[in-house]
PDB file of C-alpha atoms in Angstrom:
ATOM      1  CA  MET G   1       0.000   0.000   0.000  1.00  0.00           C
ATOM      2  CA  SER G   2       1.278   3.424  -0.912  1.00  0.00           C
ATOM      3  CA  LEU G   3       2.212   5.829   1.875  1.00  0.00           C
ATOM      4  CA  CYS G   4       0.192   8.667   0.407  1.00  0.00           C
ATOM      5  CA  ALA G   5      -2.967   6.722  -0.411  1.00  0.00           C
ATOM      6  CA  GLU G   6      -4.709   8.248   2.615  1.00  0.00           C
ATOM      7  CA  ALA G   7      -3.944  11.882   1.757  1.00  0.00           C
ATOM      8  CA  THR G   8      -6.716  13.917   0.184  1.00  0.00           C
ATOM      9  CA  LEU G   9      -6.318  16.365  -2.660  1.00  0.00           C
ATOM     10  CA  PRO G  10      -7.599  19.931  -2.274  1.00  0.00           C
ATOM     11  CA  ASP G  11     -11.027  20.624  -3.756  1.00  0.00           C
ATOM     12  CA  HIS G  12      -9.804  23.010  -6.447  1.00  0.00           C
ATOM     13  CA  PRO G  13     -10.731  23.171 -10.149  1.00  0.00           C
ATOM     14  CA  PHE G  14      -7.036  23.138 -11.036  1.00  0.00           C
ATOM     15  CA  ILE G  15      -6.590  19.654  -9.556  1.00  0.00           C
ATOM     16  CA  ALA G  16      -8.945  18.018 -12.055  1.00  0.00           C
ATOM     17  CA  GLU G  17      -7.031  19.621 -14.905  1.00  0.00           C
ATOM     18  CA  MET G  18      -3.678  18.548 -13.411  1.00  0.00           C
ATOM     19  CA  ILE G  19      -4.879  14.946 -13.247  1.00  0.00           C
ATOM     20  CA  ARG G  20      -6.107  15.100 -16.856  1.00  0.00           C
ATOM     21  CA  GLN G  21      -2.843  16.613 -18.143  1.00  0.00           C
ATOM     22  CA  THR G  22      -0.598  14.331 -16.097  1.00  0.00           C
ATOM     23  CA  ARG G  23      -2.432  11.311 -17.511  1.00  0.00           C
ATOM     24  CA  ALA G  24      -2.167  12.821 -21.022  1.00  0.00           C
ATOM     25  CA  PHE G  25       1.617  13.181 -20.750  1.00  0.00           C
ATOM     26  CA  ASP G  26       1.960   9.590 -19.506  1.00  0.00           C
ATOM     27  CA  SER G  27       2.087   8.309 -23.105  1.00  0.00           C
ATOM     28  CA  TYR G  28       3.163   4.789 -22.182  1.00  0.00           C
ATOM     29  CA  GLY G  29       0.722   4.372 -19.310  1.00  0.00           C
ATOM     30  CA  VAL G  30       3.567   3.899 -16.818  1.00  0.00           C
ATOM     31  CA  ASN G  31       1.442   5.510 -14.081  1.00  0.00           C
ATOM     32  CA  ALA G  32      -1.930   4.209 -15.270  1.00  0.00           C
ATOM     33  CA  GLN G  33      -2.411   2.100 -12.134  1.00  0.00           C
ATOM     34  CA  LEU G  34      -1.841   5.009  -9.688  1.00  0.00           C
ATOM     35  CA  ASN G  35      -4.731   6.700  -7.908  1.00  0.00           C
ATOM     36  CA  THR G  36      -5.021  10.475  -8.273  1.00  0.00           C
ATOM     37  CA  THR G  37      -3.203  11.272  -5.030  1.00  0.00           C
ATOM     38  CA  GLU G  38      -0.284   9.037  -5.967  1.00  0.00           C
ATOM     39  CA  LEU G  39      -0.302  10.462  -9.494  1.00  0.00           C
ATOM     40  CA  LEU G  40       0.153  14.057  -8.298  1.00  0.00           C
ATOM     41  CA  GLN G  41       2.528  13.205  -5.442  1.00  0.00           C
ATOM     42  CA  PRO G  42       5.744  13.850  -7.488  1.00  0.00           C
ATOM     43  CA  TYR G  43       4.722  17.516  -7.933  1.00  0.00           C
ATOM     44  CA  ILE G  44       5.353  18.016  -4.233  1.00  0.00           C
ATOM     45  CA  VAL G  45       8.970  18.840  -3.420  1.00  0.00           C
ATOM     46  CA  THR G  46       9.247  20.141   0.124  1.00  0.00           C
ATOM     47  CA  LYS G  47      12.083  22.371   1.324  1.00  0.00           C
ATOM     48  CA  ALA G  48      13.713  19.354   2.990  1.00  0.00           C
ATOM     49  CA  GLN G  49      13.459  17.292  -0.222  1.00  0.00           C
ATOM     50  CA  ARG G  50      14.791  20.195  -2.279  1.00  0.00           C
ATOM     51  CA  ARG G  51      17.893  20.369  -0.094  1.00  0.00           C
ATOM     52  CA  GLU G  52      18.632  16.740  -1.029  1.00  0.00           C
ATOM     53  CA  ILE G  53      18.636  17.516  -4.776  1.00  0.00           C
ATOM     54  CA  PRO G  54      21.965  18.691  -6.259  1.00  0.00           C
ATOM     55  CA  ILE G  55      21.957  22.382  -7.243  1.00  0.00           C
ATOM     56  CA  ILE G  56      23.051  21.560 -10.771  1.00  0.00           C
ATOM     57  CA  GLY G  57      21.482  18.676 -12.643  1.00  0.00           C
ATOM     58  CA  ASP G  58      19.879  17.681 -15.921  1.00  0.00           C
ATOM     59  CA  PRO G  59      16.096  17.257 -15.787  1.00  0.00           C
ATOM     60  CA  ASP G  60      14.943  13.751 -16.740  1.00  0.00           C
ATOM     61  CA  GLU G  61      12.012  12.898 -19.009  1.00  0.00           C
ATOM     62  CA  GLU G  62       9.615  12.428 -16.097  1.00  0.00           C
ATOM     63  CA  ILE G  63      10.222  15.849 -14.613  1.00  0.00           C
ATOM     64  CA  LEU G  64       9.926  17.433 -18.068  1.00  0.00           C
ATOM     65  CA  ALA G  65       6.569  15.681 -18.508  1.00  0.00           C
ATOM     66  CA  ARG G  66       5.440  17.116 -15.144  1.00  0.00           C
ATOM     67  CA  LEU G  67       6.580  20.622 -16.091  1.00  0.00           C
ATOM     68  CA  LYS G  68       4.708  20.378 -19.388  1.00  0.00           C
ATOM     69  CA  ALA G  69       1.604  18.942 -17.752  1.00  0.00           C
ATOM     70  CA  TYR G  70       1.597  21.821 -15.234  1.00  0.00           C
ATOM     71  CA  TYR G  71       1.803  24.566 -17.862  1.00  0.00           C
ATOM     72  CA  SER G  72      -0.614  22.711 -20.144  1.00  0.00           C
ATOM     73  CA  ALA G  73      -3.096  22.595 -17.268  1.00  0.00           C
ATOM     74  CA  ILE G  74      -2.640  26.366 -16.861  1.00  0.00           C
ATOM     75  CA  ALA G  75      -3.276  26.789 -20.600  1.00  0.00           C
ATOM     76  CA  MET G  76      -6.459  24.704 -20.310  1.00  0.00           C
ATOM     77  CA  ARG G  77      -7.693  26.846 -17.389  1.00  0.00           C
ATOM     78  CA  ILE G  78      -6.990  30.009 -19.417  1.00  0.00           C
ATOM     79  CA  GLU G  79      -8.943  28.461 -22.292  1.00  0.00           C
ATOM     80  CA  ALA G  80     -11.844  27.674 -19.964  1.00  0.00           C
ATOM     81  CA  GLY G  81     -11.753  31.234 -18.619  1.00  0.00           C
ATOM     82  CA  CYS G  82     -11.811  33.102 -21.933  1.00  0.00           C
ATOM     83  CA  GLY G  83     -13.289  30.637 -24.395  1.00  0.00           C
ATOM     84  CA  MET G  84     -10.318  30.942 -26.759  1.00  0.00           C
ATOM     85  CA  MET G  85      -7.555  28.462 -27.502  1.00  0.00           C
ATOM     86  CA  ALA G  86      -4.433  28.848 -25.336  1.00  0.00           C
ATOM     87  CA  THR G  87      -1.244  27.183 -26.592  1.00  0.00           C
ATOM     88  CA  PRO G  88       1.884  26.556 -24.529  1.00  0.00           C
ATOM     89  CA  LEU G  89       5.382  26.525 -26.043  1.00  0.00           C
ATOM     90  CA  PHE G  90       8.500  25.314 -24.250  1.00  0.00           C
ATOM     91  CA  SER G  91      12.097  26.057 -25.057  1.00  0.00           C
ATOM     92  CA  LEU G  92      14.470  24.220 -22.748  1.00  0.00           C
ATOM     93  CA  SER G  93      18.173  23.438 -22.748  1.00  0.00           C
ATOM     94  CA  HIS G  94      19.500  20.043 -21.636  1.00  0.00           C
ATOM     95  CA  GLU G  95      20.554  21.729 -18.404  1.00  0.00           C
ATOM     96  CA  GLY G  96      16.990  22.698 -17.502  1.00  0.00           C
ATOM     97  CA  PHE G  97      17.096  26.387 -18.365  1.00  0.00           C
ATOM     98  CA  GLY G  98      14.703  28.021 -20.774  1.00  0.00           C
ATOM     99  CA  ARG G  99      11.432  29.756 -21.283  1.00  0.00           C
ATOM    100  CA  VAL G 100       7.761  28.855 -21.457  1.00  0.00           C
ATOM    101  CA  ILE G 101       5.101  30.971 -23.110  1.00  0.00           C
ATOM    102  CA  ILE G 102       1.349  30.576 -23.494  1.00  0.00           C
ATOM    103  CA  SER G 103      -0.354  32.387 -26.346  1.00  0.00           C
ATOM    104  CA  VAL G 104      -4.006  33.205 -27.018  1.00  0.00           C
ATOM    105  CA  GLY G 105      -4.358  34.315 -30.611  1.00  0.00           C
ATOM    106  CA  LYS G 106      -1.441  36.709 -31.106  1.00  0.00           C
ATOM    107  CA  LEU G 107      -1.267  37.646 -27.433  1.00  0.00           C
ATOM    108  CA  LEU G 108       1.398  36.323 -25.066  1.00  0.00           C
ATOM    109  CA  VAL G 109      -0.626  35.744 -21.907  1.00  0.00           C
ATOM    110  CA  LEU G 110       2.193  34.017 -20.006  1.00  0.00           C
ATOM    111  CA  ASP G 111       5.939  34.388 -20.458  1.00  0.00           C
ATOM    112  CA  ARG G 112       8.280  32.861 -17.873  1.00  0.00           C
ATOM    113  CA  SER G 113      11.908  31.999 -17.569  1.00  0.00           C
ATOM    114  CA  LEU G 114      12.558  28.453 -16.424  1.00  0.00           C
ATOM    115  CA  ARG G 115      15.554  27.480 -14.377  1.00  0.00           C
ATOM    116  CA  ASP G 116      16.580  24.572 -12.167  1.00  0.00           C
ATOM    117  CA  VAL G 117      13.898  22.475 -13.843  1.00  0.00           C
ATOM    118  CA  HIS G 118      15.439  19.345 -12.285  1.00  0.00           C
ATOM    119  CA  ARG G 119      14.110  20.680  -8.954  1.00  0.00           C
ATOM    120  CA  PHE G 120      10.627  21.555 -10.288  1.00  0.00           C
ATOM    121  CA  GLY G 121       7.983  21.118  -7.604  1.00  0.00           C
ATOM    122  CA  PHE G 122       5.804  22.803  -5.016  1.00  0.00           C
ATOM    123  CA  GLU G 123       5.728  22.926  -1.218  1.00  0.00           C
ATOM    124  CA  SER G 124       2.163  21.586  -1.155  1.00  0.00           C
ATOM    125  CA  MET G 125      -0.815  20.900  -3.413  1.00  0.00           C
ATOM    126  CA  GLU G 126      -2.467  24.062  -2.082  1.00  0.00           C
ATOM    127  CA  SER G 127       0.587  26.112  -3.014  1.00  0.00           C
ATOM    128  CA  LEU G 128       0.616  24.540  -6.511  1.00  0.00           C
ATOM    129  CA  CYS G 129      -3.047  25.486  -7.028  1.00  0.00           C
ATOM    130  CA  GLU G 130      -2.582  29.022  -5.689  1.00  0.00           C
ATOM    131  CA  GLN G 131       0.440  29.753  -7.875  1.00  0.00           C
ATOM    132  CA  ALA G 132      -1.296  28.332 -10.945  1.00  0.00           C
ATOM    133  CA  GLU G 133      -4.455  30.331 -10.277  1.00  0.00           C
ATOM    134  CA  THR G 134      -2.424  33.542  -9.978  1.00  0.00           C
ATOM    135  CA  LEU G 135      -0.895  32.858 -13.414  1.00  0.00           C
ATOM    136  CA  VAL G 136      -4.318  32.024 -14.900  1.00  0.00           C
ATOM    137  CA  ASP G 137      -5.858  35.224 -13.463  1.00  0.00           C
ATOM    138  CA  LYS G 138      -3.022  37.390 -14.821  1.00  0.00           C
ATOM    139  CA  ALA G 139      -3.404  35.765 -18.240  1.00  0.00           C
ATOM    140  CA  LEU G 140      -7.168  36.365 -18.297  1.00  0.00           C
ATOM    141  CA  GLU G 141      -6.583  39.998 -17.299  1.00  0.00           C
ATOM    142  CA  LEU G 142      -4.270  40.366 -20.297  1.00  0.00           C
ATOM    143  CA  VAL G 143      -6.919  38.869 -22.596  1.00  0.00           C
ATOM    144  CA  ARG G 144      -9.436  41.401 -21.293  1.00  0.00           C
ATOM    145  CA  ALA G 145      -6.935  44.270 -21.708  1.00  0.00           C
ATOM    146  CA  HIS G 146      -5.946  43.318 -25.303  1.00  0.00           C
ATOM    147  CA  PRO G 147      -8.964  41.599 -26.885  1.00  0.00           C
ATOM    148  CA  ASP G 148      -7.920  42.610 -30.417  1.00  0.00           C
ATOM    149  CA  ALA G 149      -4.550  40.826 -30.214  1.00  0.00           C
ATOM    150  CA  ALA G 150      -6.108  37.830 -28.441  1.00  0.00           C
ATOM    151  CA  THR G 151      -8.625  37.343 -31.246  1.00  0.00           C
ATOM    152  CA  ALA G 152      -6.176  38.154 -34.069  1.00  0.00           C
TER     153      ALA G 152
ATOM    154  CA  MET T   1      40.572  29.269 -53.495  1.00  0.00           C
ATOM    155  CA  SER T   2      36.916  28.759 -52.720  1.00  0.00           C
ATOM    156  CA  LEU T   3      34.525  28.163 -55.615  1.00  0.00           C
ATOM    157  CA  CYS T   4      32.112  30.825 -54.448  1.00  0.00           C
ATOM    158  CA  ALA T   5      34.626  33.551 -53.692  1.00  0.00           C
ATOM    159  CA  GLU T   6      33.718  35.345 -56.931  1.00  0.00           C
ATOM    160  CA  ALA T   7      29.951  35.421 -56.319  1.00  0.00           C
ATOM    161  CA  THR T   8      28.470  38.660 -55.074  1.00  0.00           C
ATOM    162  CA  LEU T   9      25.818  39.013 -52.397  1.00  0.00           C
ATOM    163  CA  PRO T  10      22.658  40.985 -53.139  1.00  0.00           C
ATOM    164  CA  ASP T  11      22.645  44.570 -51.933  1.00  0.00           C
ATOM    165  CA  HIS T  12      19.882  44.109 -49.374  1.00  0.00           C
ATOM    166  CA  PRO T  13      19.722  45.323 -45.758  1.00  0.00           C
ATOM    167  CA  PHE T  14      18.874  41.783 -44.651  1.00  0.00           C
ATOM    168  CA  ILE T  15      22.262  40.488 -45.825  1.00  0.00           C
ATOM    169  CA  ALA T  16      24.223  42.618 -43.353  1.00  0.00           C
ATOM    170  CA  GLU T  17      22.050  41.287 -40.531  1.00  0.00           C
ATOM    171  CA  MET T  18      22.452  37.691 -41.746  1.00  0.00           C
ATOM    172  CA  ILE T  19      26.232  38.076 -41.693  1.00  0.00           C
ATOM    173  CA  ARG T  20      26.117  39.564 -38.188  1.00  0.00           C
ATOM    174  CA  GLN T  21      23.852  36.813 -36.826  1.00  0.00           C
ATOM    175  CA  THR T  22      25.707  33.984 -38.557  1.00  0.00           C
ATOM    176  CA  ARG T  23      28.970  35.223 -37.022  1.00  0.00           C
ATOM    177  CA  ALA T  24      27.216  35.551 -33.631  1.00  0.00           C
ATOM    178  CA  PHE T  25      26.049  31.923 -33.714  1.00  0.00           C
ATOM    179  CA  ASP T  26      29.547  30.733 -34.641  1.00  0.00           C
ATOM    180  CA  SER T  27      30.546  30.599 -30.957  1.00  0.00           C
ATOM    181  CA  TYR T  28      33.802  28.741 -31.546  1.00  0.00           C
ATOM    182  CA  GLY T  29      34.916  30.808 -34.514  1.00  0.00           C
ATOM    183  CA  VAL T  30      34.914  27.754 -36.798  1.00  0.00           C
ATOM    184  CA  ASN T  31      33.983  29.969 -39.758  1.00  0.00           C
ATOM    185  CA  ALA T  32      35.906  33.052 -38.677  1.00  0.00           C
ATOM    186  CA  GLN T  33      38.256  32.837 -41.672  1.00  0.00           C
ATOM    187  CA  LEU T  34      35.468  32.722 -44.284  1.00  0.00           C
ATOM    188  CA  ASN T  35      34.564  35.760 -46.370  1.00  0.00           C
ATOM    189  CA  THR T  36      30.934  36.887 -46.305  1.00  0.00           C
ATOM    190  CA  THR T  37      29.955  35.042 -49.496  1.00  0.00           C
ATOM    191  CA  GLU T  38      31.433  31.789 -48.202  1.00  0.00           C
ATOM    192  CA  LEU T  39      29.825  32.365 -44.815  1.00  0.00           C
ATOM    193  CA  LEU T  40      26.298  32.618 -46.252  1.00  0.00           C
ATOM    194  CA  GLN T  41      26.796  29.905 -48.902  1.00  0.00           C
ATOM    195  CA  PRO T  42      25.328  27.070 -46.713  1.00  0.00           C
ATOM    196  CA  TYR T  43      21.962  28.890 -46.612  1.00  0.00           C
ATOM    197  CA  ILE T  44      21.565  28.108 -50.313  1.00  0.00           C
ATOM    198  CA  VAL T  45      20.021  24.709 -50.968  1.00  0.00           C
ATOM    199  CA  THR T  46      18.910  24.455 -54.584  1.00  0.00           C
ATOM    200  CA  LYS T  47      16.183  22.093 -55.785  1.00  0.00           C
ATOM    201  CA  ALA T  48      18.850  19.729 -57.108  1.00  0.00           C
ATOM    202  CA  GLN T  49      20.724  19.758 -53.777  1.00  0.00           C
ATOM    203  CA  ARG T  50      17.469  19.259 -51.866  1.00  0.00           C
ATOM    204  CA  ARG T  51      16.768  16.106 -53.871  1.00  0.00           C
ATOM    205  CA  GLU T  52      20.073  14.667 -52.620  1.00  0.00           C
ATOM    206  CA  ILE T  53      19.065  15.121 -48.943  1.00  0.00           C
ATOM    207  CA  PRO T  54      17.089  12.237 -47.373  1.00  0.00           C
ATOM    208  CA  ILE T  55      13.438  13.106 -46.688  1.00  0.00           C
ATOM    209  CA  ILE T  56      13.781  12.144 -43.040  1.00  0.00           C
ATOM    210  CA  GLY T  57      16.821  13.184 -41.035  1.00  0.00           C
ATOM    211  CA  ASP T  58      17.928  14.772 -37.786  1.00  0.00           C
ATOM    212  CA  PRO T  59      19.192  18.349 -38.109  1.00  0.00           C
ATOM    213  CA  ASP T  60      22.798  18.787 -36.963  1.00  0.00           C
ATOM    214  CA  GLU T  61      24.133  21.620 -34.812  1.00  0.00           C
ATOM    215  CA  GLU T  62      25.323  23.624 -37.807  1.00  0.00           C
ATOM    216  CA  ILE T  63      21.952  23.660 -39.517  1.00  0.00           C
ATOM    217  CA  LEU T  64      20.245  24.561 -36.215  1.00  0.00           C
ATOM    218  CA  ALA T  65      22.658  27.473 -35.842  1.00  0.00           C
ATOM    219  CA  ARG T  66      21.728  28.635 -39.368  1.00  0.00           C
ATOM    220  CA  LEU T  67      18.004  28.357 -38.634  1.00  0.00           C
ATOM    221  CA  LYS T  68      18.444  30.363 -35.436  1.00  0.00           C
ATOM    222  CA  ALA T  69      20.631  32.957 -37.138  1.00  0.00           C
ATOM    223  CA  TYR T  70      17.998  33.400 -39.870  1.00  0.00           C
ATOM    224  CA  TYR T  71      15.105  33.993 -37.453  1.00  0.00           C
ATOM    225  CA  SER T  72      17.294  36.104 -35.181  1.00  0.00           C
ATOM    226  CA  ALA T  73      18.143  38.283 -38.193  1.00  0.00           C
ATOM    227  CA  ILE T  74      14.400  38.618 -38.858  1.00  0.00           C
ATOM    228  CA  ALA T  75      13.880  39.616 -35.204  1.00  0.00           C
ATOM    229  CA  MET T  76      16.635  42.242 -35.533  1.00  0.00           C
ATOM    230  CA  ARG T  77      15.000  43.680 -38.666  1.00  0.00           C
ATOM    231  CA  ILE T  78      11.642  43.834 -36.848  1.00  0.00           C
ATOM    232  CA  GLU T  79      13.392  45.618 -33.985  1.00  0.00           C
ATOM    233  CA  ALA T  80      14.942  48.093 -36.420  1.00  0.00           C
ATOM    234  CA  GLY T  81      11.542  48.665 -38.021  1.00  0.00           C
ATOM    235  CA  CYS T  82       9.527  49.383 -34.874  1.00  0.00           C
ATOM    236  CA  GLY T  83      12.114  50.477 -32.312  1.00  0.00           C
ATOM    237  CA  MET T  84      11.005  47.834 -29.819  1.00  0.00           C
ATOM    238  CA  MET T  85      12.762  44.659 -28.730  1.00  0.00           C
ATOM    239  CA  ALA T  86      11.838  41.554 -30.730  1.00  0.00           C
ATOM    240  CA  THR T  87      12.672  38.177 -29.161  1.00  0.00           C
ATOM    241  CA  PRO T  88      12.731  34.827 -30.982  1.00  0.00           C
ATOM    242  CA  LEU T  89      11.883  31.544 -29.260  1.00  0.00           C
ATOM    243  CA  PHE T  90      12.498  28.102 -30.764  1.00  0.00           C
ATOM    244  CA  SER T  91      10.917  24.834 -29.794  1.00  0.00           C
ATOM    245  CA  LEU T  92      12.336  21.942 -31.812  1.00  0.00           C
ATOM    246  CA  SER T  93      12.268  18.171 -31.534  1.00  0.00           C
ATOM    247  CA  HIS T  94      15.355  16.084 -32.311  1.00  0.00           C
ATOM    248  CA  GLU T  95      13.685  15.161 -35.596  1.00  0.00           C
ATOM    249  CA  GLY T  96      13.580  18.786 -36.760  1.00  0.00           C
ATOM    250  CA  PHE T  97       9.908  19.517 -36.184  1.00  0.00           C
ATOM    251  CA  GLY T  98       8.696  22.386 -34.067  1.00  0.00           C
ATOM    252  CA  ARG T  99       7.697  25.995 -33.866  1.00  0.00           C
ATOM    253  CA  VAL T 100       9.373  29.384 -33.855  1.00  0.00           C
ATOM    254  CA  ILE T 101       7.808  32.546 -32.544  1.00  0.00           C
ATOM    255  CA  ILE T 102       8.994  36.145 -32.348  1.00  0.00           C
ATOM    256  CA  SER T 103       7.425  38.413 -29.750  1.00  0.00           C
ATOM    257  CA  VAL T 104       7.393  42.193 -29.361  1.00  0.00           C
ATOM    258  CA  GLY T 105       6.173  43.034 -25.871  1.00  0.00           C
ATOM    259  CA  LYS T 106       3.178  40.757 -25.402  1.00  0.00           C
ATOM    260  CA  LEU T 107       2.448  40.515 -29.119  1.00  0.00           C
ATOM    261  CA  LEU T 108       3.297  37.457 -31.227  1.00  0.00           C
ATOM    262  CA  VAL T 109       4.487  39.058 -34.441  1.00  0.00           C
ATOM    263  CA  LEU T 110       5.677  35.806 -36.033  1.00  0.00           C
ATOM    264  CA  ASP T 111       4.454  32.275 -35.386  1.00  0.00           C
ATOM    265  CA  ARG T 112       5.595  29.477 -37.700  1.00  0.00           C
ATOM    266  CA  SER T 113       5.644  25.720 -37.714  1.00  0.00           C
ATOM    267  CA  LEU T 114       9.035  24.241 -38.553  1.00  0.00           C
ATOM    268  CA  ARG T 115       9.458  20.948 -40.332  1.00  0.00           C
ATOM    269  CA  ASP T 116      12.202  19.184 -42.269  1.00  0.00           C
ATOM    270  CA  VAL T 117      14.721  21.459 -40.585  1.00  0.00           C
ATOM    271  CA  HIS T 118      17.530  19.170 -41.815  1.00  0.00           C
ATOM    272  CA  ARG T 119      16.734  20.511 -45.314  1.00  0.00           C
ATOM    273  CA  PHE T 120      16.568  24.192 -44.250  1.00  0.00           C
ATOM    274  CA  GLY T 121      17.751  26.466 -47.023  1.00  0.00           C
ATOM    275  CA  PHE T 122      16.766  28.754 -49.864  1.00  0.00           C
ATOM    276  CA  GLU T 123      16.897  28.581 -53.648  1.00  0.00           C
ATOM    277  CA  SER T 124      19.000  31.756 -53.816  1.00  0.00           C
ATOM    278  CA  MET T 125      20.168  34.681 -51.706  1.00  0.00           C
ATOM    279  CA  GLU T 126      17.549  36.862 -53.373  1.00  0.00           C
ATOM    280  CA  SER T 127      14.820  34.400 -52.415  1.00  0.00           C
ATOM    281  CA  LEU T 128      16.115  34.291 -48.811  1.00  0.00           C
ATOM    282  CA  CYS T 129      15.968  38.101 -48.590  1.00  0.00           C
ATOM    283  CA  GLU T 130      12.500  38.308 -50.168  1.00  0.00           C
ATOM    284  CA  GLN T 131      10.984  35.698 -47.861  1.00  0.00           C
ATOM    285  CA  ALA T 132      12.556  37.302 -44.808  1.00  0.00           C
ATOM    286  CA  GLU T 133      11.360  40.753 -45.823  1.00  0.00           C
ATOM    287  CA  THR T 134       7.787  39.436 -46.239  1.00  0.00           C
ATOM    288  CA  LEU T 135       7.899  38.070 -42.683  1.00  0.00           C
ATOM    289  CA  VAL T 136       9.375  41.324 -41.338  1.00  0.00           C
ATOM    290  CA  ASP T 137       6.696  43.397 -43.109  1.00  0.00           C
ATOM    291  CA  LYS T 138       3.871  41.217 -41.754  1.00  0.00           C
ATOM    292  CA  ALA T 139       5.319  41.493 -38.246  1.00  0.00           C
ATOM    293  CA  LEU T 140       5.555  45.290 -38.473  1.00  0.00           C
ATOM    294  CA  GLU T 141       1.951  45.427 -39.703  1.00  0.00           C
ATOM    295  CA  LEU T 142       0.901  43.478 -36.602  1.00  0.00           C
ATOM    296  CA  VAL T 143       2.804  45.905 -34.356  1.00  0.00           C
ATOM    297  CA  ARG T 144       0.962  48.822 -36.001  1.00  0.00           C
ATOM    298  CA  ALA T 145      -2.395  47.032 -35.639  1.00  0.00           C
ATOM    299  CA  HIS T 146      -1.922  46.137 -31.947  1.00  0.00           C
ATOM    300  CA  PRO T 147       0.337  48.827 -30.428  1.00  0.00           C
ATOM    301  CA  ASP T 148      -1.084  48.304 -26.914  1.00  0.00           C
ATOM    302  CA  ALA T 149      -0.097  44.612 -26.783  1.00  0.00           C
ATOM    303  CA  ALA T 150       3.281  45.348 -28.423  1.00  0.00           C
ATOM    304  CA  THR T 151       4.135  47.911 -25.736  1.00  0.00           C
ATOM    305  CA  ALA T 152       2.650  45.903 -22.831  1.00  0.00           C
TER     306      ALA T 152
END
């Protein structure tokens, strides 16, 4: 029995999208047998866990899939919020440095530098949801401020 | 003596930028001893040459550097045309498929799918300049149409 099987996930609309995207990025069904709590567990990297991870390291395929699932879930929430397609684009070096953008029409609604991707994770599920929601809200504000570019 | 040393480059503002960017992407100075005509020669892939290249292939580092130099030169021309910073972003698979965007502020002024990058090249220098100028003009039109997003 898994250690985290008893934990409950926060009741947040972002969680459902995270589950959907994490399953979508699991192309080979490696995690198909996990329950939702176990599935999202790797997104949690506490301060203590982070200290154990070397400062410099190359991100592996699994962590890249998590990073992409996270920003794809944000894109889906932006899409749900404005009714227009939101597309993420990742540009990452082998060393885990790069940039992610999300566009709606011709508008960049999210534009972030990525670094230390091999240590990608959140203190808690609540913190993950809060940070994502902040990014979604900012993106939707931009869509409202520049509707012409967003629909171009 | 190089075969192409006698050829002349078209008198086009894009050529100067192509030379600058191609030199910039030559981090190790491998091509430092080449004259400008020799330097830009690899951008020319004629129909006959294209037929010799396998349909499927992984792009090597040199061709990726040329692709990036080309779109960076376009970004520089956009910058020169509107007086605002234009930033390219590449997202490419190992197989040479992907997407390139150029943003000015929060506006996507160029957004292209990339494919068959291992066969990247142009019929002639004139054709390279014309195609680039078309992309630059379209981007500048977008900046004029959505000045609020471009300056956001």
